[in-house]
Steps between C-alpha positions, in 0.01 A plus 500: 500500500396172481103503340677426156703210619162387669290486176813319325577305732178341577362490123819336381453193785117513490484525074823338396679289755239333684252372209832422248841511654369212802433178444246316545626356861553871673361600768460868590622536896369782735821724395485476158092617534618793760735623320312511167158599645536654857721738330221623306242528696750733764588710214132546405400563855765790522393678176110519607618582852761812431542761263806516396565615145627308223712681259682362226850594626445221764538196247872611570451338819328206347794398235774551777330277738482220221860595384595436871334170538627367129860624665446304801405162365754506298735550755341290691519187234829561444579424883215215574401206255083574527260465275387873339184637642372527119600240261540773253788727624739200514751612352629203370254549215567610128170730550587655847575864323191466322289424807657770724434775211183359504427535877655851485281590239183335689589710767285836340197377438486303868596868621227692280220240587618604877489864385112422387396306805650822709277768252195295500501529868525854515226536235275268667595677846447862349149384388425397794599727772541858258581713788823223635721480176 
């Protein structure tokens, strides 16, 4: 459910936010590195360690998980006076639709890259071991 939200999440800090959206005075703390990296390298370690299939019904999963979290920080800003997590779904912007459509169109090819990494495995697994897959 979440390997999508994984490859978003972390290229969008690790492509966009951290080398454009920060200036030049941040300073990346522990949490901000675990939860953009350690997430990652879990997710990877599950794939190569289980097999589980993939199919393509499952990105359900993955837009109703991001769906959930959108609902909850809004909820959640409309309670508490906090800065957002991503400067970019503030949605005190002009562009806010525009970025959202954007993320929820982002979310495919994050989920078919996952889809890849899961058949490469296989492939590379039934070459191999040809008697285990």
């Amino acid at each position: 459910m979440t390997a999508g939200a994984v490859v978003l999440t972390d290229c969008v800090f690790w492509l966009v936010i951290y080398p454009f959206l920060t200036d030049k005075n941040y300073r990346l703390h522990f949490l901000a590195v675990c939860m953009h990296s350690v997430n990652a390298v879990c997710l990877l370690g599950d794939v190569f360690l289980n097999r589980l299939r993939f199919p393509f019904f499952r990105v359900t999963y993955f837009v109703l998980w991001t769906c959930v979290f959108v609902i909850f920080q809004w909820i959640l800003h409309i309670f508490v006076s906090m800065r957002w997590p991503y400067p970019f779904l503030d949605l005190s912007s002009q562009y806010a639709p525009l970025w959202y459509f954007a993320v929820g169109i982002l979310h495919l090819p994050c989920y078919g890259f996952f889809a890849l990494l899961i058949r490469m495995k296989k492939c590379w697994l039934s070459r191999l071991f040809h008697s285990s897959i």
